[in-house]
Short mmCIF file of C-alpha atoms in Angstrom, two decimals:
data_model
loop_
_atom_site.label_atom_id
_atom_site.label_comp_id
_atom_site.label_asym_id
_atom_site.label_seq_id
_atom_site.Cartn_x
_atom_site.Cartn_y
_atom_site.Cartn_z
CA MET A 23 0.00 0.00 0.00
CA PHE A 24 2.84 2.39 0.92
CA VAL A 25 4.57 1.76 -2.44
CA ARG A 26 1.30 2.39 -4.28
CA LEU A 27 0.74 5.68 -2.45
CA LEU A 28 4.33 6.72 -3.11
CA SER A 29 3.88 5.96 -6.82
CA MET A 30 0.66 8.01 -6.98
CA PHE A 31 2.38 10.90 -5.23
CA ALA A 32 5.24 10.76 -7.75
CA VAL A 33 2.80 10.88 -10.68
CA LEU A 34 0.97 13.87 -9.18
CA LEU A 35 4.27 15.64 -8.51
CA LEU A 36 5.50 15.10 -12.06
CA SER A 37 2.16 16.33 -13.47
CA SER A 38 2.40 19.46 -11.34
CA ILE A 39 6.00 20.10 -12.44
CA HIS A 40 5.00 19.57 -16.09
CA ALA A 41 2.13 22.06 -15.78
CA GLN A 42 4.40 24.65 -14.18
CA ALA A 43 7.10 24.10 -16.81
CA ALA A 44 4.72 24.45 -19.78
CA LYS A 45 5.53 27.41 -21.99
CA ARG A 46 2.72 29.94 -22.25
CA ILE A 47 2.15 31.35 -25.73
CA ASP A 48 -0.26 34.22 -26.44
CA LEU A 49 -3.12 33.63 -28.88
CA ASP A 50 -4.93 36.89 -29.63
CA TYR A 51 -8.19 37.23 -31.53
CA GLN A 52 -8.98 40.68 -32.92
CA VAL A 53 -12.40 41.40 -34.45
CA ARG A 54 -13.45 44.39 -36.54
CA PHE A 55 -17.12 44.79 -37.43
CA LEU A 56 -18.15 45.89 -40.94
CA PRO A 57 -21.91 46.61 -40.69
CA GLU A 58 -22.25 47.91 -44.24
CA GLN A 59 -21.02 44.53 -45.50
CA ASP A 60 -22.72 42.34 -42.86
CA GLN A 61 -19.31 40.93 -42.01
CA ALA A 62 -16.62 40.87 -39.36
CA GLU A 63 -12.92 40.78 -40.05
CA VAL A 64 -11.18 38.34 -37.72
CA ARG A 65 -7.45 38.04 -37.09
CA LEU A 66 -5.80 35.25 -35.06
CA THR A 67 -2.25 36.07 -33.94
CA LEU A 68 0.16 33.60 -32.36
CA GLU A 69 3.04 35.09 -30.38
CA GLU A 70 5.25 32.23 -31.63
CA GLY A 71 3.92 30.51 -34.73
CA GLU A 72 6.26 27.55 -34.37
CA ALA A 73 4.43 26.56 -31.16
CA VAL A 74 1.55 25.24 -33.31
CA ARG A 75 2.01 22.69 -36.06
CA SER A 76 -1.46 23.26 -37.51
CA LEU A 77 -5.05 24.35 -36.96
CA ASP A 78 -7.54 22.33 -39.02
CA PHE A 79 -10.76 24.40 -39.31
CA ASN A 80 -14.27 23.14 -40.00
CA LEU A 81 -15.67 25.94 -42.18
CA GLY A 82 -19.12 24.44 -42.71
CA ASP A 83 -21.08 24.28 -45.94
CA GLU A 84 -22.74 27.72 -45.98
CA GLY A 85 -19.83 29.74 -47.37
CA ALA A 86 -19.77 32.10 -44.39
CA TYR A 87 -15.96 32.45 -44.36
CA SER A 88 -13.89 34.18 -47.06
CA ASP A 89 -10.80 36.27 -47.88
CA PHE A 90 -8.28 34.15 -46.01
CA SER A 91 -4.74 35.49 -45.62
CA ALA A 92 -2.03 33.81 -43.55
CA ASP A 93 1.56 33.96 -42.38
CA GLY A 94 2.92 30.52 -43.12
CA GLU A 95 0.69 28.17 -45.14
CA TRP A 96 -3.08 28.16 -45.73
CA LEU A 97 -4.56 25.10 -47.46
CA GLN A 98 -8.19 24.93 -48.55
CA GLU A 99 -8.65 22.07 -50.98
CA VAL A 100 -12.40 21.89 -50.29
CA PRO A 101 -14.70 24.77 -49.20
CA GLU A 102 -15.66 23.04 -45.93
CA ARG A 103 -12.14 22.70 -44.55
CA GLY A 104 -9.10 24.92 -44.14
CA ILE A 105 -5.71 24.12 -42.60
CA TRP A 106 -3.38 26.79 -41.23
CA ARG A 107 0.28 25.97 -40.64
CA PRO A 108 1.69 29.09 -38.97
CA GLY A 109 5.04 30.57 -39.93
CA LYS A 110 7.94 31.18 -37.56
CA GLY A 111 7.85 34.03 -35.08
CA LYS A 112 4.76 36.17 -34.72
CA SER A 113 2.21 34.66 -37.09
CA SER A 114 -1.32 35.65 -38.08
CA LEU A 115 -4.35 34.29 -39.92
CA SER A 116 -7.08 36.68 -41.05
CA TYR A 117 -10.42 36.16 -42.77
CA ARG A 118 -13.93 37.58 -43.05
CA VAL A 119 -17.11 35.98 -41.74
CA ARG A 120 -20.73 36.77 -42.52
CA ILE A 121 -22.66 37.60 -39.33
CA THR A 122 -26.37 37.45 -40.19
CA HIS A 123 -27.90 33.97 -40.27
CA GLN A 124 -31.52 33.21 -41.17
CA ARG A 125 -33.30 29.97 -40.26
CA ASP A 126 -35.55 28.01 -42.60
CA ASN A 127 -38.64 29.54 -40.95
CA GLY A 128 -37.44 33.07 -41.82
CA ALA A 129 -36.36 34.07 -38.31
CA PHE A 130 -32.77 35.01 -37.46
CA ASP A 131 -30.48 33.45 -34.87
CA ALA A 132 -27.69 35.94 -35.68
CA ARG A 133 -28.11 39.45 -37.03
CA MET A 134 -26.16 42.60 -37.79
CA THR A 135 -27.76 46.03 -38.27
CA GLU A 136 -26.19 49.45 -38.62
CA ASP A 137 -26.51 49.86 -34.83
CA TRP A 138 -25.70 46.44 -33.39
CA ALA A 139 -24.61 42.85 -33.96
CA LEU A 140 -25.95 39.80 -32.09
CA PHE A 141 -24.25 36.48 -32.77
CA ARG A 142 -22.41 33.48 -31.31
CA GLY A 143 -18.65 33.40 -31.03
CA ASP A 144 -18.83 29.78 -32.16
CA ASP A 145 -19.50 31.16 -35.65
CA LEU A 146 -17.00 34.00 -35.35
CA VAL A 147 -14.14 31.50 -34.95
CA PRO A 148 -14.92 28.10 -36.49
CA ALA A 149 -14.18 24.86 -34.64
CA ALA A 150 -10.69 23.52 -35.26
CA LYS A 151 -8.42 20.60 -34.41
CA LEU A 152 -5.25 21.94 -32.77
CA ASP A 153 -1.92 20.22 -33.24
CA GLU A 154 0.50 21.99 -30.90
CA ARG A 155 4.01 21.11 -29.82
CA ASP A 156 4.62 19.43 -26.48
CA GLY A 157 4.99 21.65 -23.43
CA ILE A 158 2.90 24.49 -24.88
CA VAL A 159 -0.10 26.23 -23.29
CA LEU A 160 -1.97 28.81 -25.37
CA VAL A 161 -3.26 31.87 -23.49
CA ALA A 162 -6.21 33.23 -25.47
CA ARG A 163 -7.75 36.71 -25.45
CA ILE A 164 -10.23 38.45 -27.74
CA GLY A 165 -10.48 42.16 -28.53
CA PHE A 166 -12.95 44.14 -30.64
CA ASP A 167 -12.75 47.24 -32.83
CA LEU A 168 -16.19 48.86 -32.84
CA PRO A 169 -17.68 50.99 -35.63
CA LYS A 170 -18.22 54.69 -34.98
CA GLY A 171 -21.24 55.21 -32.72
CA TRP A 172 -21.22 51.70 -31.27
CA LYS A 173 -20.80 52.04 -27.53
CA SER A 174 -19.84 48.62 -26.18
CA ILE A 175 -19.38 44.89 -26.62
CA GLU A 176 -20.38 42.15 -24.17
CA THR A 177 -19.50 38.45 -24.08
CA GLY A 178 -19.80 35.60 -21.59
CA TRP A 179 -16.05 35.80 -20.88
CA PRO A 180 -14.37 37.87 -18.11
CA ARG A 181 -13.48 41.40 -19.18
CA ILE A 182 -9.77 42.30 -18.94
CA GLY A 183 -9.83 45.76 -20.50
CA LYS A 184 -11.77 48.04 -22.80
CA ASN A 185 -13.44 45.74 -25.34
CA ARG A 186 -11.08 42.88 -24.38
CA PHE A 187 -11.87 39.52 -22.75
CA ARG A 188 -9.96 36.49 -21.47
CA VAL A 189 -10.96 33.22 -23.13
CA ASP A 190 -10.16 30.16 -21.04
CA ASN A 191 -12.02 26.88 -21.41
CA PRO A 192 -10.22 24.00 -19.68
CA GLU A 193 -12.54 21.52 -21.41
CA ARG A 194 -11.15 22.45 -24.83
CA GLN A 195 -7.67 22.06 -26.25
CA PHE A 196 -8.29 25.02 -28.57
CA ASP A 197 -9.68 28.02 -26.67
CA ARG A 198 -12.35 29.48 -28.95
CA PRO A 199 -14.39 32.53 -27.89
CA THR A 200 -17.68 30.60 -27.86
CA GLY A 201 -21.09 31.70 -26.57
CA TRP A 202 -23.41 34.62 -27.26
CA MET A 203 -21.99 38.08 -27.96
CA LEU A 204 -23.63 41.46 -28.49
CA ALA A 205 -22.06 44.69 -29.73
CA GLY A 206 -23.40 48.15 -30.55
CA LYS A 207 -25.68 50.67 -28.87
CA LEU A 208 -26.66 48.66 -25.82
CA GLY A 209 -28.49 48.87 -22.53
CA SER A 210 -27.60 46.59 -19.63
CA ARG A 211 -28.40 45.62 -16.05
CA ARG A 212 -25.96 43.72 -13.83
CA ALA A 213 -25.97 41.78 -10.57
CA ARG A 214 -23.75 39.36 -8.68
CA LEU A 215 -25.50 36.10 -7.85
CA GLY A 216 -23.45 33.72 -5.74
CA GLU A 217 -19.97 33.81 -7.25
CA THR A 218 -21.24 34.77 -10.72
CA ASP A 219 -21.36 38.17 -12.41
CA VAL A 220 -24.64 38.29 -14.34
CA ALA A 221 -25.24 40.76 -17.18
CA VAL A 222 -28.57 41.20 -19.00
CA VAL A 223 -27.91 43.10 -22.21
CA ALA A 224 -29.94 44.11 -25.27
CA PRO A 225 -29.82 46.73 -28.02
CA VAL A 226 -31.35 50.05 -26.99
CA GLY A 227 -35.02 50.23 -27.93
CA GLU A 228 -35.64 46.47 -28.22
CA GLY A 229 -37.85 46.32 -25.12
CA MET A 230 -35.83 43.82 -23.10
CA ARG A 231 -37.25 43.45 -19.56
CA ARG A 232 -33.85 43.42 -17.90
CA MET A 233 -34.91 43.94 -14.29
CA ASP A 234 -37.68 41.31 -14.55
CA ILE A 235 -35.07 38.80 -15.72
CA LEU A 236 -32.67 39.66 -12.89
CA THR A 237 -35.48 39.36 -10.35
CA LEU A 238 -36.46 35.86 -11.51
CA LEU A 239 -32.81 34.79 -11.63
CA THR A 240 -32.24 36.03 -8.08
CA PHE A 241 -35.32 34.08 -7.00
CA VAL A 242 -34.28 30.70 -8.46
CA TRP A 243 -30.47 30.98 -8.32
CA PRO A 244 -29.97 29.11 -5.00
CA GLU A 245 -32.12 26.23 -6.28
CA VAL A 246 -30.22 26.06 -9.56
CA GLN A 247 -26.88 25.92 -7.77
CA HIS A 248 -28.13 23.24 -5.39
CA VAL A 249 -28.91 20.88 -8.27
CA PHE A 250 -26.07 21.92 -10.59
CA PRO A 251 -23.09 22.83 -8.39
CA ARG A 252 -21.28 25.22 -10.69
CA ASP A 253 -20.03 28.76 -10.10
CA PRO A 254 -19.36 30.28 -13.54
CA LYS A 255 -17.40 33.50 -13.35
CA LYS A 256 -19.87 35.18 -15.64
CA LEU A 257 -23.30 34.68 -17.21
CA LEU A 258 -24.47 36.80 -20.13
CA ILE A 259 -28.13 37.01 -21.14
CA VAL A 260 -28.83 38.77 -24.43
CA GLY A 261 -32.09 39.53 -26.19
CA ALA A 262 -33.71 41.28 -29.13
CA GLY A 263 -37.10 41.41 -30.83
CA ASP A 264 -38.40 40.47 -34.27
CA PRO A 265 -37.14 39.32 -36.70
CA MET A 266 -34.95 37.35 -34.26
CA TRP A 267 -36.01 33.78 -33.49
CA ARG A 268 -38.94 33.83 -31.06
CA GLY A 269 -37.53 31.56 -28.37
CA GLY A 270 -34.53 30.87 -26.19
CA LEU A 271 -31.13 29.48 -27.15
CA SER A 272 -28.33 28.59 -24.73
CA GLY A 273 -24.58 28.74 -25.25
CA PRO A 274 -21.42 28.51 -23.16
CA ASN A 275 -21.71 31.00 -20.25
CA SER A 276 -24.61 32.70 -22.03
CA LEU A 277 -28.13 32.48 -23.40
CA PHE A 278 -30.45 34.33 -25.78
CA MET A 279 -34.10 35.17 -25.09
CA HIS A 280 -36.49 36.86 -27.52
CA VAL A 281 -37.81 39.97 -25.79
CA ASP A 282 -41.45 38.91 -26.24
CA ARG A 283 -41.02 35.54 -24.52
CA PRO A 284 -42.74 35.55 -21.10
CA LEU A 285 -40.52 34.71 -18.16
CA VAL A 286 -43.17 32.20 -17.07
CA SER A 287 -45.54 31.07 -19.80
CA GLU A 288 -49.25 30.26 -19.52
CA ASN A 289 -48.45 26.54 -19.38
CA GLY A 290 -46.49 27.15 -16.16
CA THR A 291 -42.97 26.63 -17.49
CA SER A 292 -40.15 29.16 -17.84
CA SER A 293 -38.10 29.44 -21.04
CA LEU A 294 -35.54 31.47 -19.11
CA VAL A 295 -35.03 28.78 -16.46
CA HIS A 296 -35.10 26.08 -19.19
CA GLU A 297 -32.14 27.70 -20.97
CA LEU A 298 -30.42 28.42 -17.65
CA VAL A 299 -30.50 24.69 -16.88
CA HIS A 300 -28.81 24.00 -20.23
CA VAL A 301 -26.07 26.53 -19.37
CA PHE A 302 -25.45 25.10 -15.89
CA SER A 303 -25.85 21.38 -16.57
CA ARG A 304 -24.07 21.25 -19.96
CA ILE A 305 -25.70 17.84 -20.43
CA THR A 306 -25.60 16.70 -24.05
CA ASP A 307 -26.81 13.42 -25.47
CA ALA A 308 -26.24 10.73 -28.09
CA ASP A 309 -27.96 7.64 -29.50
CA ARG A 310 -31.42 9.18 -30.06
CA SER A 311 -31.53 10.42 -26.47
CA ASP A 312 -32.38 14.11 -26.86
CA TRP A 313 -35.24 13.49 -24.43
CA ILE A 314 -32.62 13.53 -21.66
CA SER A 315 -31.23 17.05 -22.11
CA GLU A 316 -34.53 18.61 -23.21
CA GLY A 317 -36.62 16.68 -20.71
CA LEU A 318 -34.36 17.59 -17.78
CA ALA A 319 -34.27 21.25 -18.83
CA GLU A 320 -38.06 21.42 -18.94
CA TYR A 321 -38.48 19.34 -15.78
CA TYR A 322 -36.29 21.77 -13.84
CA ALA A 323 -37.91 24.78 -15.52
CA ILE A 324 -41.00 23.72 -13.57
CA GLU A 325 -39.39 22.15 -10.52
CA LEU A 326 -36.92 24.92 -9.63
CA VAL A 327 -39.63 27.60 -9.73
CA ARG A 328 -41.75 25.31 -7.58
CA ARG A 329 -38.96 24.74 -5.05
CA ALA A 330 -38.29 28.47 -4.87
CA GLY A 331 -41.90 29.03 -3.80
CA GLY A 332 -43.13 30.37 -7.12
CA MET A 333 -45.71 27.65 -7.79
CA SER A 334 -48.54 26.36 -5.62
CA GLU A 335 -49.51 22.68 -5.51
CA ASP A 336 -52.73 23.45 -7.42
CA ARG A 337 -50.76 25.16 -10.15
CA TYR A 338 -48.27 22.27 -10.25
CA GLN A 339 -51.07 19.74 -10.77
CA ALA A 340 -52.59 21.96 -13.48
CA VAL A 341 -49.21 21.98 -15.25
CA ARG A 342 -49.10 18.18 -15.08
CA GLU A 343 -52.58 17.92 -16.59
CA ARG A 344 -51.57 20.18 -19.46
CA LEU A 345 -48.41 18.15 -20.10
CA THR A 346 -50.48 14.95 -20.08
CA LYS A 347 -52.92 16.28 -22.69
CA TRP A 348 -50.11 17.62 -24.87
CA SER A 349 -48.16 14.36 -24.89
CA ARG A 350 -51.00 11.80 -25.03
CA LYS A 351 -50.08 10.62 -28.56
CA VAL A 352 -46.37 10.10 -27.80
CA SER A 353 -45.35 6.43 -28.04
CA SER A 354 -41.56 6.82 -27.83
CA LEU A 355 -39.06 9.30 -26.41
CA ARG A 356 -36.18 8.06 -28.56
CA THR A 357 -35.35 10.71 -31.16
CA GLU A 358 -32.39 12.78 -32.32
CA SER A 359 -34.35 16.02 -31.82
CA SER A 360 -37.04 16.22 -29.17
CA THR A 361 -40.36 17.83 -30.11
CA GLY A 362 -42.67 19.69 -27.72
CA PRO A 363 -44.94 16.68 -27.07
CA VAL A 364 -41.94 14.35 -26.62
CA THR A 365 -40.35 16.76 -24.13
CA ALA A 366 -43.67 17.03 -22.26
CA ARG A 367 -43.89 13.23 -21.99
CA ALA A 368 -40.27 13.12 -20.82
CA VAL A 369 -41.10 15.58 -18.03
CA LEU A 370 -43.93 13.35 -16.81
CA LEU A 371 -41.60 10.34 -16.80
CA LEU A 372 -38.95 12.30 -14.87
CA GLN A 373 -41.50 13.42 -12.29
CA GLU A 374 -42.55 9.79 -11.78
CA LEU A 375 -38.91 8.73 -11.59
CA ASP A 376 -38.03 11.34 -8.97
CA LYS A 377 -40.84 10.00 -6.79
CA GLU A 378 -39.63 6.42 -7.29
CA ILE A 379 -36.03 7.30 -6.39
CA ARG A 380 -37.04 9.23 -3.26
CA GLN A 381 -39.27 6.39 -2.06
CA GLY A 382 -36.81 3.63 -3.00
CA SER A 383 -33.86 5.34 -1.26
CA LYS A 384 -35.96 6.49 1.73
CA GLY A 385 -35.22 10.11 0.90
CA ARG A 386 -31.45 9.76 0.52
CA HIS A 387 -31.50 10.32 -3.25
CA SER A 388 -33.57 12.04 -5.92
CA LEU A 389 -33.50 12.84 -9.63
CA ASP A 390 -31.01 15.60 -8.72
CA ASP A 391 -28.39 12.90 -8.13
CA VAL A 392 -29.05 11.41 -11.57
CA ALA A 393 -28.64 14.85 -13.16
CA ARG A 394 -25.33 15.38 -11.37
CA GLY A 395 -24.13 12.00 -12.59
CA LEU A 396 -25.04 12.89 -16.18
CA MET A 397 -23.08 16.16 -15.86
CA ARG A 398 -19.86 14.11 -15.61
CA LEU A 399 -20.39 12.46 -19.01
CA ASP A 400 -19.25 13.88 -22.35
CA LYS A 401 -22.52 12.69 -23.91
CA ALA A 402 -25.36 10.85 -22.19
CA THR A 403 -27.29 7.95 -23.68
CA THR A 404 -30.56 6.39 -22.54
CA GLN A 405 -28.58 3.41 -21.22
CA ASP A 406 -26.32 5.76 -19.23
CA PHE A 407 -29.42 7.31 -17.70
CA ILE A 408 -30.83 3.90 -16.75
CA ASP A 409 -27.48 2.71 -15.32
CA ILE A 410 -27.03 5.79 -13.11
CA THR A 411 -30.60 5.57 -11.84
CA GLU A 412 -30.43 1.87 -11.03
CA THR A 413 -27.08 2.32 -9.28
CA LEU A 414 -28.76 4.84 -6.97
CA LEU A 415 -31.76 2.55 -6.43
CA GLY A 416 -29.67 -0.59 -6.00
CA THR A 417 -32.23 -2.39 -8.18
CA GLY A 418 -34.16 -2.03 -11.43
CA SER A 419 -36.45 0.93 -12.03
CA LYS A 420 -40.10 0.21 -12.76
CA VAL A 421 -40.57 3.70 -14.19
CA LEU A 422 -37.75 3.24 -16.71
CA ASP A 423 -38.94 -0.24 -17.71
CA THR A 424 -41.14 1.23 -20.43
CA LYS A 425 -41.62 1.05 -24.20
CA LEU A 426 -41.06 4.82 -24.27
CA LEU A 427 -37.31 4.27 -23.93
CA ARG A 428 -36.88 1.41 -26.42
#
C-alpha cells in the first residue's frame, strides 16, 4: 500500500511540475465589425507561430468564411475545410465571416444592423483541431474594434480591459471565444449572484425586460446551484425582438431570449429557467436520447420555480394535466431532436422517476443525483441514464422499464 501511495504521489508531482514548466504562448483574436457589409474581419495572432504545427478548421457548408490570408501556409482544398500551418515568429491568420444567419422559418439566430450585432462566437471563430508542440499552453484573449457610434461589446467571458476579454475553457484544447456576444448601442443591467457576475444586455429600444429577468434569476439561483453545483465567473443574457427567433437558445456561459417571450408562460414553465439549466448542466446526449437534455431542462424549468416558492400545488397539478394532454399521442421518447410533445412526456416520466427514487432510497436520493451524474459524461445515452438511476436505487427501475425508452 505504501509503495502504491508513493507511486501516486510521484505521478501527481510530475504532473504538477510539467504544468508549471509548460511554456505559455499568447493567442490573440482581434475582431473588426463591418456593418455595411454584414461581415466581421477576424485576425488570429500567435506570439510564436512555431508553437503550433497546424489548426484544421471546420468551415461548414454555408460559405460564411472568405478572404483568407495567412503567415505561413493556408490550405483549402475543399470549401468546408481549411488548414493553417503558422510561420515562424509572430504569425497571423485573417479572414472575413458573414454575421447574419436566417433559419428556414425566416427568423434570425444571428443578425447585424447598422446599430448592433448579435451572434455566437462559435460562428466568429470556427471549430478547429489543434496540433500543438509538447509543453505548450496557449493563453487566449479576444479584442474588438467597434464601428463609430457603437458604444460597447459584451461576451460571456471575463473582461480584462476596454473591449477585451480572457478566453479560457479547460474543457477544450483550442480556446475558442464561444457563446453569445452582443455589440453596438446597448443597454444593460448587472448583478452578482453567488460567485457569478450576471449581465442582462440588449440593443437600446428592443424592449428587453432586464430587471424582470434579474429578479427571476435572483429568486431561483440558489435552487439552480443546489442541483447543478457550478459557479461560472460570468453569465451573459442577451435579447432582441423580431425578426430574431422567437424563443430561447443557450450557449457557453450565455443564453439568448427573444424579448417577447414571457418569463413564465401560460403553461407554467419558464423558457428562461429552461435555458439556464442548459447553461449550468451542460448535459448533451447521443444515440437518439435528446429526451434527456430537453426533458431535464423542462423538468427543472418547472421544478426549480416550484422549489423556490413560485408555484402552488394546485398550479403544479394543473401543469401536469396540461403536459399529459399535450403528450398523449407520444409512443416513444427516442429521437435525435425532441419535439414539444416528446419533451412534455419526458417531463412526466422524470416526475414519476423522482418519486420512485425518493421512495426507493428512503429520501437519501432524488433525480437531482441522476442529473449530477449525467453532468460528468461527455454525452449521455438512454442506457447511461438507466445505469445511473439503477445504481442509486440498487435495483431495477419500474418507471424506466417502459416502451417509451426502447
